[in-house]
CSV table of N, CA, C and O in Angstrom, one decimal:
chain,number,residue,atom,x,y,z
A,1,ASP,N,45.9,6.1,13.7
A,1,ASP,CA,45.6,5.6,14.7
A,1,ASP,C,44.9,4.6,14.7
A,1,ASP,O,43.7,5.0,14.5
A,2,ILE,N,45.0,3.6,14.9
A,2,ILE,CA,44.5,2.1,14.7
A,2,ILE,C,43.3,1.9,15.7
A,2,ILE,O,41.9,1.7,15.0
A,3,THR,N,43.3,2.1,16.7
A,3,THR,CA,41.9,2.5,17.7
A,3,THR,C,41.4,3.2,17.1
A,3,THR,O,39.5,3.1,17.0
A,4,VAL,N,41.3,4.2,16.5
A,4,VAL,CA,40.2,5.6,16.2
A,4,VAL,C,39.3,4.8,14.7
A,4,VAL,O,38.2,5.2,14.7
A,5,PHE,N,40.7,4.3,13.8
A,5,PHE,CA,39.8,4.1,12.4
A,5,PHE,C,39.0,2.4,13.2
A,5,PHE,O,38.0,2.1,12.2
A,6,GLU,N,39.3,1.5,13.8
A,6,GLU,CA,38.5,0.3,15.4
A,6,GLU,C,37.2,0.7,15.4
A,6,GLU,O,36.3,0.3,15.0
A,7,ALA,N,37.7,2.2,16.0
A,7,ALA,CA,35.8,2.4,16.1
A,7,ALA,C,34.8,3.2,15.6
A,7,ALA,O,34.1,2.9,15.7
A,8,LEU,N,35.9,4.0,14.1
A,8,LEU,CA,34.9,4.4,13.5
A,8,LEU,C,33.9,3.2,12.3
A,8,LEU,O,33.4,2.8,12.4
A,9,SER,N,34.9,2.0,12.2
A,9,SER,CA,34.7,1.0,11.8
A,9,SER,C,34.0,0.5,12.2
A,9,SER,O,32.9,-0.2,11.4
A,10,GLY,N,33.7,0.3,13.6
A,10,GLY,CA,32.7,-0.7,14.8
A,10,GLY,C,31.0,0.8,14.6
A,10,GLY,O,29.9,-0.2,14.2
A,11,ILE,N,31.4,1.8,14.5
A,11,ILE,CA,30.3,2.0,14.5
A,11,ILE,C,29.6,2.5,12.8
A,11,ILE,O,28.9,2.8,12.8
A,12,ASP,N,30.4,2.2,12.1
A,12,ASP,CA,30.2,2.0,10.5
A,12,ASP,C,28.9,1.3,10.5
A,12,ASP,O,28.0,0.8,9.6
A,13,VAL,N,29.5,-0.4,11.1
A,13,VAL,CA,28.5,-1.4,11.3
A,13,VAL,C,27.8,-0.9,11.5
A,13,VAL,O,26.8,-1.8,11.2
A,14,GLU,N,27.7,-0.8,12.8
A,14,GLU,CA,26.6,0.0,13.6
A,14,GLU,C,25.0,0.5,12.9
A,14,GLU,O,24.1,0.2,12.9
A,15,LEU,N,25.2,1.6,12.2
A,15,LEU,CA,24.7,2.1,11.8
A,15,LEU,C,24.3,1.7,10.1
A,15,LEU,O,23.0,1.6,9.7
A,16,THR,N,25.2,0.7,9.5
A,16,THR,CA,24.9,-0.1,8.5
A,16,THR,C,24.0,-1.2,8.5
A,16,THR,O,22.2,-1.2,7.9
A,17,ARG,N,23.8,-1.4,9.6
A,17,ARG,CA,23.0,-2.5,10.5
A,17,ARG,C,21.2,-1.6,10.9
A,17,ARG,O,20.8,-2.3,10.0
A,18,ARG,N,21.7,-0.9,11.5
A,18,ARG,CA,20.3,-0.1,11.8
A,18,ARG,C,19.9,0.2,10.7
A,18,ARG,O,18.7,0.4,10.6
A,19,ALA,N,20.4,0.9,9.6
A,19,ALA,CA,19.3,1.4,8.1
A,19,ALA,C,18.7,0.3,7.4
A,19,ALA,O,17.8,0.6,7.1
A,20,ALA,N,19.4,-1.4,8.2
A,20,ALA,CA,19.0,-2.0,7.7
A,20,ALA,C,17.8,-2.7,7.8
A,20,ALA,O,17.1,-3.5,6.7
A,21,LEU,N,17.6,-2.4,8.8
A,21,LEU,CA,16.8,-2.6,9.3
A,21,LEU,C,15.1,-1.8,9.3
A,21,LEU,O,14.3,-1.9,9.3
A,22,ILE,N,15.4,-0.4,8.8
A,22,ILE,CA,14.3,0.6,8.0
A,22,ILE,C,13.3,-0.2,7.5
A,22,ILE,O,12.4,-0.1,7.8
A,23,PRO,N,13.3,-1.1,6.3
A,23,PRO,CA,12.4,-1.5,5.2
A,23,PRO,C,11.6,-2.4,5.9
A,23,PRO,O,10.6,-2.4,6.2
A,24,ALA,N,12.1,-3.1,7.4
A,24,ALA,CA,10.9,-3.7,8.3
A,24,ALA,C,10.1,-2.9,8.9
A,24,ALA,O,8.9,-4.0,8.9
A,25,LEU,N,10.7,-2.3,9.3
A,25,LEU,CA,10.5,-1.0,10.1
A,25,LEU,C,8.9,-0.1,9.5
A,25,LEU,O,7.6,-0.3,9.8
A,26,VAL,N,9.5,0.0,8.1
A,26,VAL,CA,8.3,0.9,7.6
A,26,VAL,C,7.2,-0.4,7.2
A,26,VAL,O,5.9,-0.1,7.2
A,27,HIS,N,7.6,-1.0,6.4
A,27,HIS,CA,6.4,-2.5,6.6
A,27,HIS,C,5.5,-2.6,7.6
A,27,HIS,O,4.3,-2.9,7.5
A,28,THR,N,6.2,-2.4,8.6
A,28,THR,CA,5.0,-2.6,10.5
A,28,THR,C,3.8,-1.8,10.3
A,28,THR,O,3.4,-2.2,10.6
A,29,VAL,N,5.1,-0.5,10.0
A,29,VAL,CA,3.7,0.8,10.0
A,29,VAL,C,3.0,0.8,9.2
A,29,VAL,O,1.6,1.1,9.0
A,30,GLN,N,3.2,0.6,7.5
A,30,GLN,CA,2.6,0.7,6.4
A,30,GLN,C,1.0,-0.6,7.0
A,30,GLN,O,-0.1,-0.5,7.3
A,31,SER,N,1.3,-1.7,7.5
A,31,SER,CA,0.5,-2.8,8.0
A,31,SER,C,-0.5,-2.6,9.0
A,31,SER,O,-1.9,-2.4,8.8
A,32,PHE,N,0.2,-1.5,10.1
A,32,PHE,CA,-0.8,-1.0,10.9
A,32,PHE,C,-1.7,0.0,10.5
A,32,PHE,O,-2.5,0.0,11.0
A,33,ALA,N,-1.1,0.6,9.3
A,33,ALA,CA,-1.5,2.1,8.8
A,33,ALA,C,-2.8,1.3,8.6
A,33,ALA,O,-4.1,2.1,8.3
A,34,ALA,N,-2.7,0.8,7.5
A,34,ALA,CA,-3.7,0.1,6.6
A,34,ALA,C,-5.3,-0.6,7.8
A,34,ALA,O,-6.3,-0.1,7.3
A,35,HIS,N,-4.9,-1.5,8.7
A,35,HIS,CA,-5.8,-2.0,9.6
A,35,HIS,C,-6.2,-0.7,10.4
A,35,HIS,O,-7.6,-0.7,10.7
A,36,GLU,N,-5.6,0.5,10.6
A,36,GLU,CA,-6.4,1.2,11.6
A,36,GLU,C,-7.7,1.7,10.6
A,36,GLU,O,-8.4,2.5,10.7
A,37,GLN,N,-7.1,2.4,9.0
A,37,GLN,CA,-8.1,3.0,8.4
A,37,GLN,C,-9.1,2.3,8.1
A,37,GLN,O,-9.6,2.9,7.9
A,38,ALA,N,-9.1,1.0,8.0
A,38,ALA,CA,-10.2,0.0,7.6
A,38,ALA,C,-11.0,-0.1,8.9
A,38,ALA,O,-12.3,0.4,9.0
A,39,ILE,N,-10.1,0.8,10.0
A,39,ILE,CA,-11.5,0.4,11.0
A,39,ILE,C,-12.5,1.8,10.8
A,39,ILE,O,-13.1,2.3,11.3
A,40,LEU,N,-11.4,3.1,10.7
A,40,LEU,CA,-11.9,4.4,10.4
A,40,LEU,C,-12.7,4.3,9.2
A,40,LEU,O,-14.5,4.9,9.4
A,41,ASP,N,-12.6,3.7,8.1
A,41,ASP,CA,-13.4,3.6,7.0
A,41,ASP,C,-15.0,3.1,7.6
A,41,ASP,O,-16.2,3.0,7.3
A,42,ARG,N,-14.7,1.7,8.5
A,42,ARG,CA,-16.1,0.9,9.1
A,42,ARG,C,-17.0,1.9,10.1
A,42,ARG,O,-17.9,2.1,9.7
A,43,VAL,N,-16.4,2.7,10.5
A,43,VAL,CA,-17.1,3.9,11.2
A,43,VAL,C,-18.2,4.4,10.6
A,43,VAL,O,-18.9,5.1,10.9
A,44,SER,N,-16.8,5.3,9.2
A,44,SER,CA,-17.4,5.8,8.4
A,44,SER,C,-18.9,5.8,7.8
A,44,SER,O,-19.8,6.2,7.7
A,45,SER,N,-19.1,4.8,7.0
A,45,SER,CA,-20.0,3.8,7.1
A,45,SER,C,-20.8,3.6,7.5
A,45,SER,O,-22.3,3.4,6.9
A,46,ALA,N,-20.4,3.0,8.9
A,46,ALA,CA,-21.6,3.3,10.0
A,46,ALA,C,-22.6,4.6,10.3
A,46,ALA,O,-23.7,4.2,10.5
A,47,ARG,N,-21.8,5.3,10.3
A,47,ARG,CA,-22.6,6.3,10.8
A,47,ARG,C,-23.3,6.9,9.3
A,47,ARG,O,-24.9,7.2,10.0
A,48,ALA,N,-23.1,6.8,8.5
A,48,ALA,CA,-23.7,7.0,6.7
A,48,ALA,C,-25.0,6.2,7.0
A,48,ALA,O,-25.8,6.6,6.4
A,49,ALA,N,-24.5,4.8,7.4
A,49,ALA,CA,-26.2,4.3,7.2
A,49,ALA,C,-26.9,4.7,8.5
A,49,ALA,O,-28.2,4.5,8.4
A,50,LEU,N,-26.3,4.9,9.2
A,50,LEU,CA,-27.3,5.6,10.5
A,50,LEU,C,-27.8,6.9,10.1
A,50,LEU,O,-29.6,7.1,10.5
A,51,ASP,N,-27.0,8.1,9.0
A,51,ASP,CA,-28.0,9.3,9.0
A,51,ASP,C,-29.5,8.7,8.3
A,51,ASP,O,-30.5,8.9,8.5
A,52,SER,N,-28.7,7.5,7.5
A,52,SER,CA,-30.0,7.5,6.2
A,52,SER,C,-30.9,6.9,7.0
A,52,SER,O,-32.5,6.6,6.7
A,53,ALA,N,-30.6,6.0,8.1
A,53,ALA,CA,-31.6,4.9,8.5
A,53,ALA,C,-32.6,5.9,9.7
A,53,ALA,O,-33.8,5.7,9.6
A,54,THR,N,-31.7,6.9,9.9
A,54,THR,CA,-32.9,7.6,10.8
A,54,THR,C,-34.2,8.0,9.9
A,54,THR,O,-34.9,9.1,11.1
A,55,GLY,N,-33.9,8.6,8.8
A,55,GLY,CA,-35.2,9.5,8.0
A,55,GLY,C,-36.2,7.9,7.6
A,55,GLY,O,-36.9,8.6,7.1
A,56,GLY,N,-35.9,7.4,8.0
A,56,GLY,CA,-37.0,6.6,7.3
A,56,GLY,C,-37.8,5.4,8.4
A,56,GLY,O,-38.2,6.2,9.7
A,57,LYS,N,-38.9,5.0,8.2
A,57,LYS,CA,-39.8,4.7,9.0
A,57,LYS,C,-39.6,2.9,9.9
A,57,LYS,O,-40.5,2.7,10.8
A,58,SER,N,-38.7,2.4,9.4
A,58,SER,CA,-38.3,1.1,10.1
A,58,SER,C,-37.7,1.1,11.2
A,58,SER,O,-36.3,1.8,11.4
A,59,VAL,N,-38.0,1.0,12.8
A,59,VAL,CA,-37.4,0.5,13.4
A,59,VAL,C,-36.4,-0.5,13.9
A,59,VAL,O,-35.0,0.0,14.0
A,60,ALA,N,-36.9,-1.0,12.8
A,60,ALA,CA,-35.7,-2.0,12.4
A,60,ALA,C,-34.4,-1.9,12.4
A,60,ALA,O,-33.7,-2.4,12.5
A,61,GLN,N,-34.9,-0.9,11.1
A,61,GLN,CA,-33.2,-0.7,10.5
A,61,GLN,C,-32.5,0.2,11.0
A,61,GLN,O,-31.3,0.6,11.3
A,62,ARG,N,-33.0,1.0,11.6
A,62,ARG,CA,-32.7,2.2,13.0
A,62,ARG,C,-31.5,1.2,13.9
A,62,ARG,O,-31.0,1.4,14.3
A,63,SER,N,-32.3,-0.3,14.6
A,63,SER,CA,-31.8,-0.5,15.5
A,63,SER,C,-30.4,-1.0,15.2
A,63,SER,O,-29.9,-1.5,15.4
A,64,ALA,N,-31.0,-2.2,13.7
A,64,ALA,CA,-29.8,-2.5,13.3
A,64,ALA,C,-28.3,-1.4,12.9
A,64,ALA,O,-27.3,-1.8,12.9
A,65,ALA,N,-29.3,-0.3,12.5
A,65,ALA,CA,-27.8,1.0,11.5
A,65,ALA,C,-27.1,1.4,13.2
A,65,ALA,O,-26.2,1.6,13.5
A,66,GLU,N,-28.2,1.5,14.5
A,66,GLU,CA,-27.4,1.9,15.4
A,66,GLU,C,-26.4,-0.2,15.8
A,66,GLU,O,-24.9,1.0,17.0
A,67,GLN,N,-26.6,-0.5,16.2
A,67,GLN,CA,-25.8,-1.8,16.8
A,67,GLN,C,-24.5,-1.5,15.8
A,67,GLN,O,-23.3,-2.0,16.8
A,68,ASN,N,-24.9,-1.6,14.4
A,68,ASN,CA,-24.0,-1.9,13.5
A,68,ASN,C,-22.4,-0.1,14.0
A,68,ASN,O,-21.3,-0.6,14.1
A,69,LEU,N,-22.5,0.8,14.4
A,69,LEU,CA,-22.3,2.0,14.5
A,69,LEU,C,-21.5,1.6,16.2
A,69,LEU,O,-20.6,1.9,16.0
A,70,ASP,N,-22.7,1.1,17.4
A,70,ASP,CA,-22.0,0.8,18.5
A,70,ASP,C,-20.2,-0.1,18.3
A,70,ASP,O,-19.8,0.2,19.2
A,71,SER,N,-21.0,-1.3,17.2
A,71,SER,CA,-19.7,-2.3,17.1
A,71,SER,C,-18.4,-1.1,16.5
A,71,SER,O,-17.2,-1.9,16.7
A,72,ALA,N,-18.7,-1.1,15.1
A,72,ALA,CA,-17.7,0.2,14.6
A,72,ALA,C,-16.9,1.3,15.5
A,72,ALA,O,-15.7,1.3,15.4
A,73,VAL,N,-17.5,1.7,16.4
A,73,VAL,CA,-17.1,2.5,17.7
A,73,VAL,C,-16.0,2.2,18.6
A,73,VAL,O,-15.0,2.1,19.1
A,74,ALA,N,-16.5,0.4,19.1
A,74,ALA,CA,-15.7,-0.3,20.1
A,74,ALA,C,-14.7,-0.9,19.5
A,74,ALA,O,-13.6,-0.6,20.1
A,75,GLY,N,-14.3,-0.4,18.3
A,75,GLY,CA,-13.2,-1.2,17.3
A,75,GLY,C,-12.0,-0.1,17.4
A,75,GLY,O,-11.4,-0.1,17.7
A,76,VAL,N,-12.7,1.5,17.5
A,76,VAL,CA,-11.8,2.4,17.7
A,76,VAL,C,-11.4,2.5,18.8
A,76,VAL,O,-10.5,2.7,19.5
A,77,LEU,N,-12.4,2.5,19.7
A,77,LEU,CA,-11.9,2.2,21.2
A,77,LEU,C,-11.1,1.7,21.6
A,77,LEU,O,-10.3,1.6,22.1
A,78,ALA,N,-11.4,0.5,21.0
A,78,ALA,CA,-9.8,-0.8,21.7
A,78,ALA,C,-8.8,-0.7,20.9
A,78,ALA,O,-8.3,-0.8,21.4
A,79,LEU,N,-8.5,0.5,19.4
A,79,LEU,CA,-7.7,0.8,18.6
A,79,LEU,C,-7.0,1.9,20.0
A,79,LEU,O,-5.7,2.1,20.5
A,80,SER,N,-7.9,2.6,20.5
A,80,SER,CA,-7.2,3.7,21.4
A,80,SER,C,-6.5,3.3,22.4
A,80,SER,O,-5.4,3.7,23.2
A,81,SER,N,-7.2,2.3,23.2
A,81,SER,CA,-6.2,1.8,24.1
A,81,SER,C,-5.3,1.2,24.0
A,81,SER,O,-4.9,0.9,25.0
A,82,SER,N,-5.2,0.1,23.1
A,82,SER,CA,-3.5,-0.7,22.8
A,82,SER,C,-2.7,0.0,22.9
A,82,SER,O,-1.4,0.2,22.8
A,83,TYR,N,-3.4,2.2,22.4
A,83,TYR,CA,-1.9,2.7,22.2
A,83,TYR,C,-2.2,3.4,23.8
A,83,TYR,O,-0.7,4.1,24.1
């Protein structure tokens, strides 16, 4: 039946078009994942710096480490609010 053939052909076209969009979707997700990983790495580094600063005698170093951690956490909060 020609109508069935045409319908199946139309479905095939749409499935092929949809499959062709997958590489762009994967690229977008990878870009966001790299960005998010950078934010989480910054928080981890800031926390480690704060841990090492709390054992020292320098109040300025502690304050700078705390400000750095606050800034890094703000990045995580901004990221979470975008979701």
